Coordinates of C-alpha atoms and ligand atoms in Angstrom, one line a residue:
M1 CA 14.8 8.3 18.4
N2 CA 11.3 9.1 17.7
P3 CA 9.7 6.8 15.6
L4 CA 7.8 7.5 12.6
V5 CA 4.8 5.6 9.5
L6 CA 4.7 6.9 6.5
S7 CA 1.6 6.1 4.0
T8 CA -0.8 6.5 1.3
W9 CA -4.2 7.6 0.9
S10 CA -6.9 8.1 3.5
F11 CA -6.6 3.9 4.2
G12 CA -3.0 4.1 5.6
P13 CA -4.6 4.6 8.7
V14 CA -4.7 0.4 8.5
A15 CA -0.9 0.2 7.6
N16 CA 0.4 2.9 9.8
A17 CA -2.1 1.1 12.8
A18 CA -0.3 -1.9 12.8
G19 CA 2.8 -0.9 12.1
L20 CA 2.9 1.4 15.1
R21 CA 2.3 -2.5 16.5
V22 CA 5.3 -4.0 15.5
L23 CA 7.9 -0.5 16.0
H24 CA 6.2 -0.7 20.3
A25 CA 6.4 -3.8 20.3
G26 CA 10.6 -3.3 19.7
G27 CA 10.1 -4.9 15.6
K28 CA 12.2 -3.1 13.1
A29 CA 11.3 -1.1 10.2
L30 CA 11.9 -4.1 8.1
D31 CA 9.2 -6.2 10.6
A32 CA 6.8 -2.8 10.3
A33 CA 7.0 -1.7 6.9
E34 CA 5.9 -6.4 6.1
A35 CA 2.4 -5.8 8.7
A36 CA 1.6 -2.3 7.7
A37 CA 1.2 -3.5 4.1
T38 CA -0.3 -7.3 4.9
A39 CA -3.4 -5.2 6.9
V40 CA -4.2 -3.1 3.7
E41 CA -4.2 -6.1 1.5
N42 CA -6.3 -7.6 4.5
D43 CA -9.0 -5.7 4.6
P44 CA -11.8 -6.4 2.2
T45 CA -13.4 -3.1 1.6
I46 CA -9.9 -1.6 -0.3
D47 CA -10.4 -2.2 -4.0
S48 CA -6.8 -1.0 -4.7
V49 CA -4.4 -3.7 -2.4
G50 CA -4.5 -7.4 -1.5
V51 CA -8.7 -8.7 -0.5
G52 CA -10.7 -7.4 -2.8
G53 CA -8.9 -5.4 -5.3
L54 CA -9.9 -4.8 -9.0
P55 CA -9.4 -6.9 -10.8
D56 CA -8.2 -7.5 -15.0
A57 CA -10.0 -6.9 -17.8
D58 CA -10.9 -10.9 -18.1
G59 CA -12.2 -10.5 -14.1
R60 CA -9.1 -12.2 -12.8
V61 CA -7.1 -9.9 -10.0
S62 CA -3.6 -9.6 -9.8
L63 CA -1.7 -8.0 -7.4
D64 CA 2.1 -6.5 -6.9
G65 CA 4.4 -6.3 -4.2
C66 CA 8.1 -5.0 -3.3
I67 CA 9.5 -4.6 0.2
M68 CA 13.5 -2.7 0.8
T69 CA 15.7 -1.7 2.8
D70 CA 18.8 -0.7 1.0
P71 CA 20.5 -1.3 -2.3
D72 CA 21.3 -4.6 -1.7
R73 CA 18.5 -5.5 0.3
C74 CA 14.6 -5.3 -2.4
G75 CA 12.9 -8.3 -3.4
A76 CA 9.7 -7.8 -5.2
V77 CA 7.1 -10.2 -7.0
C78 CA 4.4 -9.4 -9.9
C79 CA 1.1 -10.4 -11.1
I80 CA 0.0 -12.6 -7.8
R81 CA -3.7 -13.9 -8.6
T82 CA -3.8 -16.7 -6.1
Y83 CA -2.0 -15.2 -2.4
A84 CA -3.0 -12.5 -0.4
N85 CA 0.2 -11.1 0.6
P86 CA 2.7 -9.8 -2.2
V87 CA 4.5 -7.9 0.2
A88 CA 5.4 -10.9 2.5
I89 CA 6.0 -12.7 -0.8
A90 CA 8.3 -9.7 -1.3
R91 CA 10.0 -10.3 1.9
R92 CA 10.5 -14.4 0.7
V93 CA 12.0 -14.1 -2.3
M94 CA 14.8 -10.7 -1.4
E95 CA 15.5 -12.9 1.8
R96 CA 15.6 -16.8 0.8
T97 CA 16.5 -15.9 -3.1
I98 CA 19.4 -14.9 -4.6
H99 CA 17.1 -12.4 -6.4
V100 CA 14.9 -9.6 -7.3
T101 CA 11.7 -10.0 -8.4
L102 CA 9.5 -13.1 -9.3
A103 CA 6.8 -12.5 -11.2
G104 CA 3.7 -14.7 -12.9
D105 CA 3.3 -18.6 -12.0
G106 CA 6.7 -18.2 -10.5
A107 CA 6.5 -16.4 -8.0
E108 CA 3.3 -18.1 -7.1
A109 CA 4.8 -21.2 -6.7
F110 CA 7.6 -19.9 -5.3
A111 CA 4.7 -18.7 -3.1
A112 CA 3.7 -22.0 -2.0
R113 CA 6.8 -24.2 -1.8
E114 CA 7.4 -21.7 1.2
G115 CA 3.9 -22.1 2.4
F116 CA 1.9 -19.6 1.3
A117 CA -2.2 -20.1 2.0
P118 CA -3.8 -19.8 -1.5
A119 CA -7.0 -17.1 -0.9
H120 CA -9.3 -15.7 -3.1
L121 CA -9.0 -12.6 -4.0
L122 CA -11.8 -11.5 -5.6
T123 CA -14.5 -10.3 -3.6
P124 CA -18.5 -9.3 -4.8
A125 CA -18.6 -5.9 -4.6
A126 CA -14.9 -6.1 -6.5
R127 CA -16.8 -8.9 -9.1
S128 CA -19.8 -5.9 -9.1
E129 CA -17.7 -3.1 -9.6
W130 CA -16.3 -5.1 -12.8
E131 CA -19.3 -6.1 -14.4
K132 CA -20.9 -2.9 -14.4
W133 CA -17.1 -1.6 -16.4
R134 CA -17.4 -4.4 -18.4
N135 CA -21.5 -4.3 -19.7
D136 CA -20.8 0.0 -19.9
P137 CA -19.8 0.8 -24.2
R138 CA -17.2 3.4 -23.6
S139 CA -15.5 0.0 -21.2
I140 CA -12.5 -0.9 -23.8
D141 CA -10.7 1.6 -26.2
R142 CA -9.4 -0.9 -28.3
D143 CA -6.9 1.5 -29.9
H144 CA -5.0 1.2 -26.4
Y145 CA -6.0 -1.6 -25.5
R146 CA -7.2 0.8 -22.1
G147 CA -10.0 0.8 -20.1
W148 CA -12.0 3.5 -19.8
L149 CA -12.1 4.3 -16.3
P150 CA -14.8 6.7 -14.4
P151 CA -14.3 10.6 -14.8
V152 CA -13.3 11.6 -11.3
N153 CA -14.8 14.6 -9.4
I154 CA -11.7 16.3 -8.0
E155 CA -14.1 18.7 -6.2
E156 CA -16.4 15.8 -4.8
V157 CA -13.5 14.3 -3.5
R158 CA -12.3 16.8 -1.7
T159 CA -15.7 17.8 0.0
G160 CA -15.9 14.9 0.6
R161 CA -19.0 14.0 -1.2
A162 CA -16.7 11.3 -3.2
R163 CA -14.8 8.5 -2.3
E164 CA -11.1 8.9 -4.3
P165 CA -10.5 7.5 -7.1
S166 CA -10.4 3.1 -7.4
H167 CA -6.6 4.0 -7.2
D168 CA -4.1 2.9 -5.9
T169 CA -1.0 1.2 -4.2
V170 CA -0.5 1.1 -0.2
S171 CA 2.7 2.8 0.2
I172 CA 5.0 2.9 3.1
L173 CA 7.8 4.4 5.0
V174 CA 8.5 2.9 7.8
R175 CA 11.6 4.3 10.3
D176 CA 12.4 2.7 13.6
T177 CA 13.6 3.9 17.1
A178 CA 17.4 2.4 16.5
G179 CA 16.3 5.4 12.5
A180 CA 16.4 2.3 10.2
L181 CA 14.7 3.0 7.3
A182 CA 12.7 0.5 5.3
G183 CA 9.4 0.7 3.4
A184 CA 7.3 -1.7 1.1
C185 CA 4.2 -2.0 -1.7
S186 CA 1.2 -3.0 -2.7
T187 CA -1.3 -2.2 -4.9
S188 CA -4.2 -4.7 -7.2
G189 CA -2.5 -1.8 -10.3
M190 CA -4.7 0.2 -12.3
A191 CA -8.5 -1.1 -12.8
F192 CA -9.8 -3.2 -15.1
K193 CA -5.7 -2.9 -17.4
V194 CA -5.0 -5.6 -20.0
P195 CA -4.0 -8.9 -18.2
G196 CA -0.1 -8.9 -17.7
R197 CA 0.4 -4.6 -17.0
V198 CA 2.8 -4.7 -14.4
G199 CA 2.7 -0.7 -13.3
D200 CA 5.7 1.4 -11.5
S201 CA 4.7 0.3 -7.6
P202 CA 6.6 -3.1 -7.6
I203 CA 9.8 -2.3 -10.1
I204 CA 12.4 -1.1 -6.8
G205 CA 13.2 2.5 -7.9
H206 CA 9.6 3.6 -9.7
G207 CA 7.1 2.4 -6.7
L208 CA 9.3 2.9 -4.3
Y209 CA 13.7 3.3 -3.1
V210 CA 15.7 3.1 -0.2
D211 CA 18.9 3.5 0.6
Q212 CA 19.7 3.7 4.5
H213 CA 22.3 7.0 3.1
A214 CA 20.1 8.9 0.9
G215 CA 16.2 8.9 1.8
A216 CA 13.6 6.4 1.5
A217 CA 11.2 7.6 -1.1
A218 CA 6.9 5.6 -1.6
A219 CA 5.4 6.8 -5.1
T220 CA 1.5 6.2 -6.1
G221 CA -1.0 7.2 -9.6
T222 CA -0.7 6.3 -12.8
G223 CA 2.3 3.7 -12.3
E224 CA 3.4 4.1 -16.5
I225 CA 4.4 7.9 -15.7
I226 CA 5.9 6.8 -12.2
T227 CA 7.7 4.0 -14.2
G228 CA 8.7 6.5 -17.5
V229 CA 10.2 8.6 -14.3
C230 CA 12.1 6.5 -12.5
G231 CA 10.2 8.4 -9.7
S232 CA 11.6 6.5 -6.2
F233 CA 14.5 6.8 -7.6
L234 CA 15.1 10.6 -8.3
A235 CA 13.0 11.4 -4.6
V236 CA 15.9 9.7 -3.3
E237 CA 19.0 10.8 -5.6
E238 CA 18.3 14.5 -5.1
M239 CA 17.7 13.9 -1.3
R240 CA 21.7 12.2 -1.7
R241 CA 22.8 15.4 -3.2
G242 CA 21.5 18.2 0.0
A243 CA 17.8 18.4 -0.9
G244 CA 15.6 18.5 1.5
P245 CA 12.6 15.9 1.7
L246 CA 10.2 18.3 0.4
D247 CA 12.4 19.7 -2.2
A248 CA 13.2 16.1 -3.0
V249 CA 10.0 14.6 -4.2
L250 CA 8.5 18.4 -6.1
V251 CA 12.2 17.7 -8.5
V252 CA 9.7 14.2 -9.6
L253 CA 6.2 16.3 -9.7
R254 CA 7.9 18.4 -11.5
R255 CA 10.2 16.5 -14.5
I256 CA 6.0 14.7 -14.7
V257 CA 4.8 17.5 -15.7
E258 CA 7.5 18.5 -18.7
R259 CA 8.0 15.5 -20.3
F260 CA 4.6 13.3 -20.3
R261 CA 0.8 14.9 -21.7
L262 CA -0.9 14.5 -19.0
L263 CA -4.9 13.5 -19.0
P264 CA -7.5 14.7 -16.2
E265 CA -7.7 10.7 -15.0
H266 CA -3.5 11.6 -13.6
Q267 CA -2.3 11.6 -10.8
V268 CA 1.1 11.1 -9.3
A269 CA 2.4 11.6 -5.2
L270 CA 5.1 10.5 -3.6
I271 CA 6.3 10.2 -0.7
A272 CA 10.0 10.9 0.9
V273 CA 11.6 10.6 4.3
T274 CA 15.4 11.5 5.2
P275 CA 17.5 9.3 7.1
S276 CA 17.1 12.1 10.5
G277 CA 13.1 11.5 9.7
A278 CA 12.4 14.4 9.0
W279 CA 9.6 13.7 5.4
A280 CA 7.5 15.3 3.4
S281 CA 4.3 14.0 0.8
A282 CA 3.1 15.9 -2.4
A283 CA 0.9 14.8 -4.8
L284 CA 0.5 16.4 -8.5
R285 CA -2.8 17.0 -8.4
P286 CA -5.8 18.1 -5.7
G287 CA -7.7 14.9 -4.1
F288 CA -4.6 13.1 -1.8
H289 CA -4.3 12.6 1.4
H290 CA -1.4 10.4 2.7
A291 CA -1.0 9.0 7.1
I292 CA 1.3 10.3 9.2
S293 CA 1.8 8.1 12.5
D294 CA 4.3 10.0 14.8
T295 CA 6.0 11.4 18.7
H296 CA 2.4 13.9 18.0
G297 CA -0.1 10.5 17.0
T298 CA -1.9 9.3 13.5
R299 CA -3.4 12.3 11.1
V300 CA -4.8 11.6 7.5
E301 CA -4.1 14.8 5.9
A302 CA -3.6 16.1 2.2
A303 CA -0.7 16.8 0.3
Q304 CA 1.6 19.5 2.0
R305 CA 1.9 20.8 -2.7
V306 CA 0.3 20.0 -4.7
L307 CA 1.2 21.4 -8.9
I308 CA -1.8 21.8 -10.3
A309 CA -4.4 22.6 -8.4
Ligands
LIG401 N1 0.7 2.5 -9.2 C1 0.2 1.7 -9.2 C2 0.5 1.1 -10.4 O1 -0.3 1.3 -11.5 O2 -0.5 0.3 -10.9

């Protein structure tokens, strides 16, 4: 069977290259998903995942991640502050504990016991972005504890004059040569968030869901909105009922449009893969790109469908 790696955003090729190396060496989908996430986490130029991620409102970086191959095989960690690779730690949670999710100090103590090396996550570039944010009088909406983020000019992003907004999760779906599916999500979360906030990415069923019998889906974007509709679980359940991957992710996006009062900065995108290897990506708004690696090579492409043009 031909392998496939599908990941989110235009930094996806970093993930896909690492995942493909594992698959071409005969590795399994799970190993490829972990390697793909680790490559993005270790790249300090990507400011929304791993080392180099933009920090919380208090200037400290916190990372979330998860990994999954089936309902009974998943692991997650939240609020990791001193280790670079939440997905690798999540895999250890899955494989070496009876639990699914570890958070904060407990997750860090577990990582230390498992022999992960501590890392300094805040790069000079991320620190300088945080200082700009902190010194901007618009930065904190004290009534809502909501950080102000610079508005995004979608037209400039579309034409390449501006970079994509600083989100978001790298979400990776892999189908290996045996037809097995796996997925991983990794993020530093919403930039300048309230410390302690956890988004969709490490929550099984929200940022990621995988079921070998039904398919795999993963999300990126505004975590609070994805969580509100159990986005990835909903997409996989649609595929279980027979929907194709594009229809499945569109059900999720339409539900979001129906049930949320969306703000201009809200964005959600989903990717999905079926057990037979069909795949899709769709987004609420323009600006989202996925990276697909299959028999035709690796391409970065705009979402196949955008709901709000
Ligand atoms: N989707 C990433 C987050 O909201 O944290």
